[in-house]
C-alpha positions as YAML, in Angstrom:
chain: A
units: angstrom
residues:
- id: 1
  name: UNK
  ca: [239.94, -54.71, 86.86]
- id: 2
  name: UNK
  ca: [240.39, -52.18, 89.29]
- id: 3
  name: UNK
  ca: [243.36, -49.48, 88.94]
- id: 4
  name: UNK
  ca: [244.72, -48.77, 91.99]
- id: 5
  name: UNK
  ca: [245.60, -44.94, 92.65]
- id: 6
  name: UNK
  ca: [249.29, -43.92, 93.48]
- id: 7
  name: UNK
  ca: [249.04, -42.38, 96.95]
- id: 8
  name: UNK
  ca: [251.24, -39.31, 99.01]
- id: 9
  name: UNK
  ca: [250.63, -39.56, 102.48]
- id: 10
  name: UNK
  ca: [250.57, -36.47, 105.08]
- id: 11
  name: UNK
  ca: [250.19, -36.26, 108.33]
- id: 12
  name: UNK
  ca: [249.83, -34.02, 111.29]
- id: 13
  name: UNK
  ca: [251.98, -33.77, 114.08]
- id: 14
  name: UNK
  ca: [250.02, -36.02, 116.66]
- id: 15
  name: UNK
  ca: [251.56, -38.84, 117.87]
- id: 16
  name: UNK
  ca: [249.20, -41.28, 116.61]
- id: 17
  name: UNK
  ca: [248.94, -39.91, 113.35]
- id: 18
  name: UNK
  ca: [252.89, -40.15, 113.05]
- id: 19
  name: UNK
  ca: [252.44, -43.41, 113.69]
- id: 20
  name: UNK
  ca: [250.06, -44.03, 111.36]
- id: 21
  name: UNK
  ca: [252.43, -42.22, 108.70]
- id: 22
  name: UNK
  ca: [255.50, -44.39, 109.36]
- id: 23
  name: UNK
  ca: [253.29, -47.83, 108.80]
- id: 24
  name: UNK
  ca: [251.74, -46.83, 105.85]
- id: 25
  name: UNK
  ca: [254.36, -45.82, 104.00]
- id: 26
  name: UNK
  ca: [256.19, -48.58, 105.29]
- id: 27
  name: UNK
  ca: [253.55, -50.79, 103.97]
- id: 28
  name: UNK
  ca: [252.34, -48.67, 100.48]
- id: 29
  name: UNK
  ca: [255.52, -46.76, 99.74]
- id: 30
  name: UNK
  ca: [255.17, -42.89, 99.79]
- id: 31
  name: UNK
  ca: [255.37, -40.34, 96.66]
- id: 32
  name: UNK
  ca: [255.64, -36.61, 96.24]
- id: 33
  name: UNK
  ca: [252.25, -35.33, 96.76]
- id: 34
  name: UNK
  ca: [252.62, -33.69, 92.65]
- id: 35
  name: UNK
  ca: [252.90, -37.25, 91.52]
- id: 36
  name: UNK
  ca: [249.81, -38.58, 93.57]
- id: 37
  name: UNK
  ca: [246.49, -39.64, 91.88]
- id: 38
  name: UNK
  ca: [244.96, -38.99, 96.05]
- id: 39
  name: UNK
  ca: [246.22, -38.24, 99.25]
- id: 40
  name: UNK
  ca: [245.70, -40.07, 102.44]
- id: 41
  name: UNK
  ca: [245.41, -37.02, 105.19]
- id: 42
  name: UNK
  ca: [245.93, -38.70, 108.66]
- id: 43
  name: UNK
  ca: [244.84, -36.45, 111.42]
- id: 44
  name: UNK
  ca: [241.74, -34.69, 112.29]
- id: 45
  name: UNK
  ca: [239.31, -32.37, 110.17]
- id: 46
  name: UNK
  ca: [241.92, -29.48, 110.23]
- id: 47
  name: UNK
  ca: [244.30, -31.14, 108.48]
- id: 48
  name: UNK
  ca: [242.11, -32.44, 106.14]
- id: 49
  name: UNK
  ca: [241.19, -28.81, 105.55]
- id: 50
  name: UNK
  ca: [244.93, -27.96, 105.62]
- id: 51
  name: UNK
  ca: [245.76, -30.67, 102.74]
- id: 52
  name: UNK
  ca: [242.72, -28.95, 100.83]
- id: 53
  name: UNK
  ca: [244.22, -25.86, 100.76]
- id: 54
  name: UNK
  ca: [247.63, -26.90, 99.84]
- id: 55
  name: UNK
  ca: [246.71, -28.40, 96.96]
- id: 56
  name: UNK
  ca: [244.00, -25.68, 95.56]
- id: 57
  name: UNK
  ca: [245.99, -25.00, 92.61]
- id: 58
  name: UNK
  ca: [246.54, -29.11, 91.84]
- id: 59
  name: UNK
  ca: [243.26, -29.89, 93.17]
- id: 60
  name: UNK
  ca: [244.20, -33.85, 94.24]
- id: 61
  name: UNK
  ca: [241.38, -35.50, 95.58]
- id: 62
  name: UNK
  ca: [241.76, -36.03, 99.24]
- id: 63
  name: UNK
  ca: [241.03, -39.46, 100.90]
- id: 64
  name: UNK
  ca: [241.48, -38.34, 104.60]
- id: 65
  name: UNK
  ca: [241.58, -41.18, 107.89]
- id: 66
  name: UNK
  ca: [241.07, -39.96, 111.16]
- id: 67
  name: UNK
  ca: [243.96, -40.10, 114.07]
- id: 68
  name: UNK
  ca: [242.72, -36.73, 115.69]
- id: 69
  name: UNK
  ca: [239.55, -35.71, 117.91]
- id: 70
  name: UNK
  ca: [236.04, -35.28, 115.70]
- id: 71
  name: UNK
  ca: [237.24, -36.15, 112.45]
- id: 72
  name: UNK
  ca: [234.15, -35.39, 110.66]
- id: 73
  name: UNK
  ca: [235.81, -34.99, 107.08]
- id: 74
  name: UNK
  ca: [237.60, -38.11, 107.56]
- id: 75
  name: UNK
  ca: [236.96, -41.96, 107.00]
- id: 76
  name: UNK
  ca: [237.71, -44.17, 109.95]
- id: 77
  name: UNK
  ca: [241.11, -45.45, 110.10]
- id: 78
  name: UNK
  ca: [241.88, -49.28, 108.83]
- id: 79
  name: UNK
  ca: [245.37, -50.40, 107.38]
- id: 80
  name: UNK
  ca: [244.55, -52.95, 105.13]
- id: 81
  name: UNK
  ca: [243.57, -52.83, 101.66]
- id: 82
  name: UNK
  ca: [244.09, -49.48, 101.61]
- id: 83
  name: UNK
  ca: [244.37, -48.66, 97.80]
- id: 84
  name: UNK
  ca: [241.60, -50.32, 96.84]
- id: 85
  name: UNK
  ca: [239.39, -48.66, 99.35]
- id: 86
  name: UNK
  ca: [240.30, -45.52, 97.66]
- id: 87
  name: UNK
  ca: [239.60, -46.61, 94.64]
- id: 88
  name: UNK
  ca: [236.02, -47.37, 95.61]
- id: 89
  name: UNK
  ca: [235.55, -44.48, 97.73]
- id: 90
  name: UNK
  ca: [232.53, -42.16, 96.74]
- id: 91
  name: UNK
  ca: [233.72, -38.79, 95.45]
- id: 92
  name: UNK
  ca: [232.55, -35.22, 97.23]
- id: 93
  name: UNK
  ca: [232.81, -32.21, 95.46]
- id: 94
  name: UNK
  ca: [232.81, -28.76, 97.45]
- id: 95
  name: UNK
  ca: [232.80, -25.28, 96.26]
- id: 96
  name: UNK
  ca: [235.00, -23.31, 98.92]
- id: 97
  name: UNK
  ca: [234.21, -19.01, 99.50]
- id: 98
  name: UNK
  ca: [236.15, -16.00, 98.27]
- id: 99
  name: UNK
  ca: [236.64, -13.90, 101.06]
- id: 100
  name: UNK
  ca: [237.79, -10.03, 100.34]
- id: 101
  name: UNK
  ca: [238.36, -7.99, 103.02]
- id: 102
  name: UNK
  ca: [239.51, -3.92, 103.84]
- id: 103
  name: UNK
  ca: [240.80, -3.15, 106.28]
- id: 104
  name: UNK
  ca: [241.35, 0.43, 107.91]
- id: 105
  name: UNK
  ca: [244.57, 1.50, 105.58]
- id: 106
  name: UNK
  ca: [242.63, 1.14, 102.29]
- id: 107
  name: UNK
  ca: [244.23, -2.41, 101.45]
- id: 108
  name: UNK
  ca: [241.65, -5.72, 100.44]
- id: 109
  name: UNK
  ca: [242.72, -9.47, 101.56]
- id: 110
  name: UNK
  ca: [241.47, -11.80, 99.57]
- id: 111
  name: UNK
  ca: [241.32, -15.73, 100.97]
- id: 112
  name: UNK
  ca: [239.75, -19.07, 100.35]
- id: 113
  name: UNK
  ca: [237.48, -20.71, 102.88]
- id: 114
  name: UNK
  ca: [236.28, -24.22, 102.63]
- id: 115
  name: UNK
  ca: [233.98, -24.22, 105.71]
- id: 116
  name: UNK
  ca: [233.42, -20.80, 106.67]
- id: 117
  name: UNK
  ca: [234.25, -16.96, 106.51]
- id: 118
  name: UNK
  ca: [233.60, -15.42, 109.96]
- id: 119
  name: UNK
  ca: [233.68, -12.03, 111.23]
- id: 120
  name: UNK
  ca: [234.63, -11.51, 115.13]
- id: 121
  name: UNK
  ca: [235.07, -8.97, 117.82]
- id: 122
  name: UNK
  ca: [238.00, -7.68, 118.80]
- id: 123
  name: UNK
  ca: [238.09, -6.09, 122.06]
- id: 124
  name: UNK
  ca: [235.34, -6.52, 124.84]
- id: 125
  name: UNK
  ca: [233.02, -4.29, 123.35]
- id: 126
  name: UNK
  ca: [230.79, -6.08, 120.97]
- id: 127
  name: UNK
  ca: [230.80, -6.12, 117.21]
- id: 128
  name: UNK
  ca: [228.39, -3.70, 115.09]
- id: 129
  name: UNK
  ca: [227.76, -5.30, 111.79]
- id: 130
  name: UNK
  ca: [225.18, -4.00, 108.68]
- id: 131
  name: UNK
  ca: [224.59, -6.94, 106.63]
- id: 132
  name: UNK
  ca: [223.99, -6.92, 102.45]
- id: 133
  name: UNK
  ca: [222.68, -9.60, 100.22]
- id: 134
  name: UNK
  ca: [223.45, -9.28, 96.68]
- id: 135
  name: UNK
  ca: [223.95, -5.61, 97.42]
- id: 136
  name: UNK
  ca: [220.63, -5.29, 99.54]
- id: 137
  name: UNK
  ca: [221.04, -3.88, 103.07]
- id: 138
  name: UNK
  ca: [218.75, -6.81, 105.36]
- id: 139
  name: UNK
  ca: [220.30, -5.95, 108.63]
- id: 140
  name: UNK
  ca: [220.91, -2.02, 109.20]
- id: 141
  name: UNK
  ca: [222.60, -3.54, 112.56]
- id: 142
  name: UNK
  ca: [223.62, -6.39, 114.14]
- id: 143
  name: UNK
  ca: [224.69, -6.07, 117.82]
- id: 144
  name: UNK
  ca: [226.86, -9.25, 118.36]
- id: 145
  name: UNK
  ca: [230.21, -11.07, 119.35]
- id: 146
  name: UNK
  ca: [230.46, -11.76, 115.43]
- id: 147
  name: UNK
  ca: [228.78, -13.71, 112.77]
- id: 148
  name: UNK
  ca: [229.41, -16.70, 109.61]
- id: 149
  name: UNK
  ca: [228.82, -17.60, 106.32]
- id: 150
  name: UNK
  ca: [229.14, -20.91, 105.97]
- id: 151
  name: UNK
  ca: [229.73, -23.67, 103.60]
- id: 152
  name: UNK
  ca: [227.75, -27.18, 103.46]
- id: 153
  name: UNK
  ca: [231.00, -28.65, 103.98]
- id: 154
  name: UNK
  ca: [231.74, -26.27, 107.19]
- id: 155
  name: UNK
  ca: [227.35, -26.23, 108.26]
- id: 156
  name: UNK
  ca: [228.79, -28.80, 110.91]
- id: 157
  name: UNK
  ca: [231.60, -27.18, 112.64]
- id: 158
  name: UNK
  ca: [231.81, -23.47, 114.11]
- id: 159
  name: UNK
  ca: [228.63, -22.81, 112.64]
- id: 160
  name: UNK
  ca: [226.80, -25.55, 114.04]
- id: 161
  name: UNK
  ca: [228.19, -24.47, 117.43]
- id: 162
  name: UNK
  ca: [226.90, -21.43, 117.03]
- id: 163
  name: UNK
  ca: [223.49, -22.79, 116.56]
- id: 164
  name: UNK
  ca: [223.83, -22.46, 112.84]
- id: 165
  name: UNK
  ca: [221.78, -24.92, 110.44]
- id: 166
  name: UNK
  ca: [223.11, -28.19, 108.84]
- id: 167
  name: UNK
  ca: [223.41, -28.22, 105.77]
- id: 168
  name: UNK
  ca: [223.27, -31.05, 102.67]
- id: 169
  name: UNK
  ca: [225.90, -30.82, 99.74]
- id: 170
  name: UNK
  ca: [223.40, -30.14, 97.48]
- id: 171
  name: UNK
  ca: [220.68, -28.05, 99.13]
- id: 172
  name: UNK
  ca: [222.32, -25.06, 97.12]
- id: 173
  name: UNK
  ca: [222.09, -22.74, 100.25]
- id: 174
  name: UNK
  ca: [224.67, -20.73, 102.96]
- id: 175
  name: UNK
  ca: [224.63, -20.30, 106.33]
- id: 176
  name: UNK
  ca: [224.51, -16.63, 107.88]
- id: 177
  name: UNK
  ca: [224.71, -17.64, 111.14]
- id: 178
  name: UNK
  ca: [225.18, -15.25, 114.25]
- id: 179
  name: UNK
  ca: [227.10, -15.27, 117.30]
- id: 180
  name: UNK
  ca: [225.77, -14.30, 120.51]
- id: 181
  name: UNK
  ca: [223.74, -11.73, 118.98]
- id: 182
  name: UNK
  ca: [222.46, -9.08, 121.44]
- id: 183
  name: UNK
  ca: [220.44, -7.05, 119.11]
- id: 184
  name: UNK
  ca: [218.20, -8.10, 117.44]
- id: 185
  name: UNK
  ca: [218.27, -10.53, 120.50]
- id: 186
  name: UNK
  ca: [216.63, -13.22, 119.00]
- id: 187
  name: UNK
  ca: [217.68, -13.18, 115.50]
- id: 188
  name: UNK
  ca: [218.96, -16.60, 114.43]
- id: 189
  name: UNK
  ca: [220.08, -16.11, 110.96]
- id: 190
  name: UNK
  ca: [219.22, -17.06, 107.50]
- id: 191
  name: UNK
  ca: [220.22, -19.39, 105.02]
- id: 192
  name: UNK
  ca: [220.81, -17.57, 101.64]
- id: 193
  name: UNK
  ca: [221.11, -18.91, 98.04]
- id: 194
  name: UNK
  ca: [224.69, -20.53, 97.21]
- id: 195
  name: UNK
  ca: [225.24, -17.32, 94.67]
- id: 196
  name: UNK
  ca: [224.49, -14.69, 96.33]
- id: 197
  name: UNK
  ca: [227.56, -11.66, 97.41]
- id: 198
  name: UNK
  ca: [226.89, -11.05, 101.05]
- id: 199
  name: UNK
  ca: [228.83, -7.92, 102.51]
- id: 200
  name: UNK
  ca: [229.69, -7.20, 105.87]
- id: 201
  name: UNK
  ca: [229.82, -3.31, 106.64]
- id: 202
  name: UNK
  ca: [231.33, -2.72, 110.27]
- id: 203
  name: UNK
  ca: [230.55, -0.12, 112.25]
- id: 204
  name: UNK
  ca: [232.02, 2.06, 114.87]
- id: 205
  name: UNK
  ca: [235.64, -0.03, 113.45]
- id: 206
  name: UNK
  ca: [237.80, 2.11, 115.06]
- id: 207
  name: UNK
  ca: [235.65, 2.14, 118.72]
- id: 208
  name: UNK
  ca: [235.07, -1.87, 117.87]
- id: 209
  name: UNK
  ca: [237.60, -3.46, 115.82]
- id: 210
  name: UNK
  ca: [236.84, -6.57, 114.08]
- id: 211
  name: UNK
  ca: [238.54, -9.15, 112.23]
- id: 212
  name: UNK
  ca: [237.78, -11.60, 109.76]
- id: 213
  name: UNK
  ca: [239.04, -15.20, 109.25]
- id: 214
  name: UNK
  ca: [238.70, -17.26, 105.81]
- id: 215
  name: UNK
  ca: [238.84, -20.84, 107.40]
- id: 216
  name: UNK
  ca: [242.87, -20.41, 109.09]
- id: 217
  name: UNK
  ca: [243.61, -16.89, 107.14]
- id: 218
  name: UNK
  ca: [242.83, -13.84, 109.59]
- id: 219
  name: UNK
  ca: [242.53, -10.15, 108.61]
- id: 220
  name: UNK
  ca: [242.54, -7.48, 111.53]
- id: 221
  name: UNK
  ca: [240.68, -4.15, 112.05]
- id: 222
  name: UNK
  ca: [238.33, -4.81, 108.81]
- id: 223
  name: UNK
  ca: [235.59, -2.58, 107.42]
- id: 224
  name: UNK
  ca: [234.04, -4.26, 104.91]
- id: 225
  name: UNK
  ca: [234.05, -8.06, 104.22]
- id: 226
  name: UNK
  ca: [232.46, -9.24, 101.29]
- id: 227
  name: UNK
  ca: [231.85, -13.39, 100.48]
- id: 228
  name: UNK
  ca: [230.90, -15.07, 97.27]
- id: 229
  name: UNK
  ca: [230.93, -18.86, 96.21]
- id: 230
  name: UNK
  ca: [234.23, -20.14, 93.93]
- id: 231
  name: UNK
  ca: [232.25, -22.33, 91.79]
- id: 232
  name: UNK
  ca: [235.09, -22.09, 89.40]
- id: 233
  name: UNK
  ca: [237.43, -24.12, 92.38]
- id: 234
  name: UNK
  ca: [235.87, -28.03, 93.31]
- id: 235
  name: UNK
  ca: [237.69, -29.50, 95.79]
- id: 236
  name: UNK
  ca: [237.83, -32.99, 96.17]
- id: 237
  name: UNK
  ca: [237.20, -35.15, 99.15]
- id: 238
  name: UNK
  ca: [236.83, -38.95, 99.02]
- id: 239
  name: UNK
  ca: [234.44, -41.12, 101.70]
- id: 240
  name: UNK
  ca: [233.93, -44.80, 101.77]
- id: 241
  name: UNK
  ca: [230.90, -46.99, 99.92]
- id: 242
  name: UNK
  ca: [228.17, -45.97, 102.74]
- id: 243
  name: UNK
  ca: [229.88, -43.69, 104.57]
- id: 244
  name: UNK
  ca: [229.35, -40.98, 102.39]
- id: 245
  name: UNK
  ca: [229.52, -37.07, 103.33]
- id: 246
  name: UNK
  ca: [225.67, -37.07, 102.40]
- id: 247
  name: UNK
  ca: [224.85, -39.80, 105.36]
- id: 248
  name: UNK
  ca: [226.73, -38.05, 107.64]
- id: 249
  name: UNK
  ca: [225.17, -35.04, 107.60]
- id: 250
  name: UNK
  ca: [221.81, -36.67, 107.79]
- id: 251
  name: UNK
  ca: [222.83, -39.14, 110.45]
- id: 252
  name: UNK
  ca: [224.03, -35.53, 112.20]
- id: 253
  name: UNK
  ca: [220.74, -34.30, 112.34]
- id: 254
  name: UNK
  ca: [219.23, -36.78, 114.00]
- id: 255
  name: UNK
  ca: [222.22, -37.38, 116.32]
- id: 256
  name: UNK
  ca: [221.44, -37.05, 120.60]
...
């Protein structure tokens, strides 16, 4: 016999997903989101992120249905049965980034990103960026509007629109992925192991300010960024029987 999971429900502010809130907790009752064995995200892939990162210290598995745009995170949206599609739903564990950043004054930021830490130009000059791996300079400098490290989880959004790579849960890999690089013009990027400490040195930050955003946390006028993998955070996200975030990411790549 199949336990059924006690479920919160949140929402974002669209109307539809309002909706959406009001008939299923109409329907499956609604609990404080500390007493929840999952919660049901209804909106788009940012809230699913959002709901993520509000529960990082509780670390409640996420089961989100989309009533937003793209909706890549999310399962599609169907009312009935509801708990017991949760309780089948195929589990997807994701290792977000540590992001630490300086900035001008002397003073680090520190922030979680579960699909990317990016680094972009400030002003209408571009960006000049040296880039380390694992404390080895491999870029003396990049000439660009910015550039990404990237999760698996976030290989499909900014960085895939920047011409980054997709990439599967468990290839063990990150995406450095530039953005409108200008020198070295036809530099693409690289993907790097999933442990590796890659450091962003900017140059020239007071002629070309940059800042740096861990998924929705931005830090202005940085000088140094440097990224490394939380293994010791897994983050939850739950997809139906077949719809898994595996097959989506292969159906992705072969998508017109």
């Amino acid at each position: 016999m199949t336990v059924l999971p006690v479920l919160a429900f949140s929402a974002s502010d669209r109307p539809e997903a309002q909706t959406a809130l009001a008939r299923l907790t109409a329907r499956y009752g609604q609990v404080d989101e500390a007493r929840a064995d999952v919660i049901v995200a209804l909106g788009g892939d940012g809230l699913m992120l959002e709901t993520l990162h509000r529960n990082l210290e509780r670390r409640t598995p996420v089961y989100g249905m989309n009533r937003g745009s793209v909706g890549f995170l999310l399962n599609d949206y169907v009312e009935d049965d509801l708990p017991k599609r949760v309780a089948q739903a195929v589990a997807t564990v994701i290792h977000p980034l540590q992001m630490d950043a300086w900035t001008e004054d002397g003073r680090v930021h520190s922030g979680l990103a579960i699909n990317e830490v990016s680094l972009l130009r400030q002003t209408r000059q571009s960006a000049k960026l040296r880039i380390e791996v694992d404390g080895r300079v491999r870029m003396e400098e990049l000439s660009c509007d910015g550039c990404l490290l990237a999760t698996p989880a976030g290989s499909t959004a900014y960085n895939l629109s920047a011409h980054g790579p997709i990439i599967p849960l468990d290839a063990n890999v990150l995406a450095l992925t530039p953005i409108s690089a200008f020198r070295p013009r036809r530099w693409r990027g690289a993907l790097v192991p999933h442990k590796s400490k890659v450091a962003f040195e900017v140059l020239e930050p007071e002629k070309r300010p940059v800042s740096a955003t861990a998924d929705g946390f931005e830090v202005r006028r940085v000088t140094r960024v440097e990224i490394r993998e939380r293994r010791d955070v897994a983050l939850t996200m739950l997809f139906d029987a077949g719809r898994s975030f595996e097959e989506r990411v292969l159906a992705e790549q072969f998508a017109a």
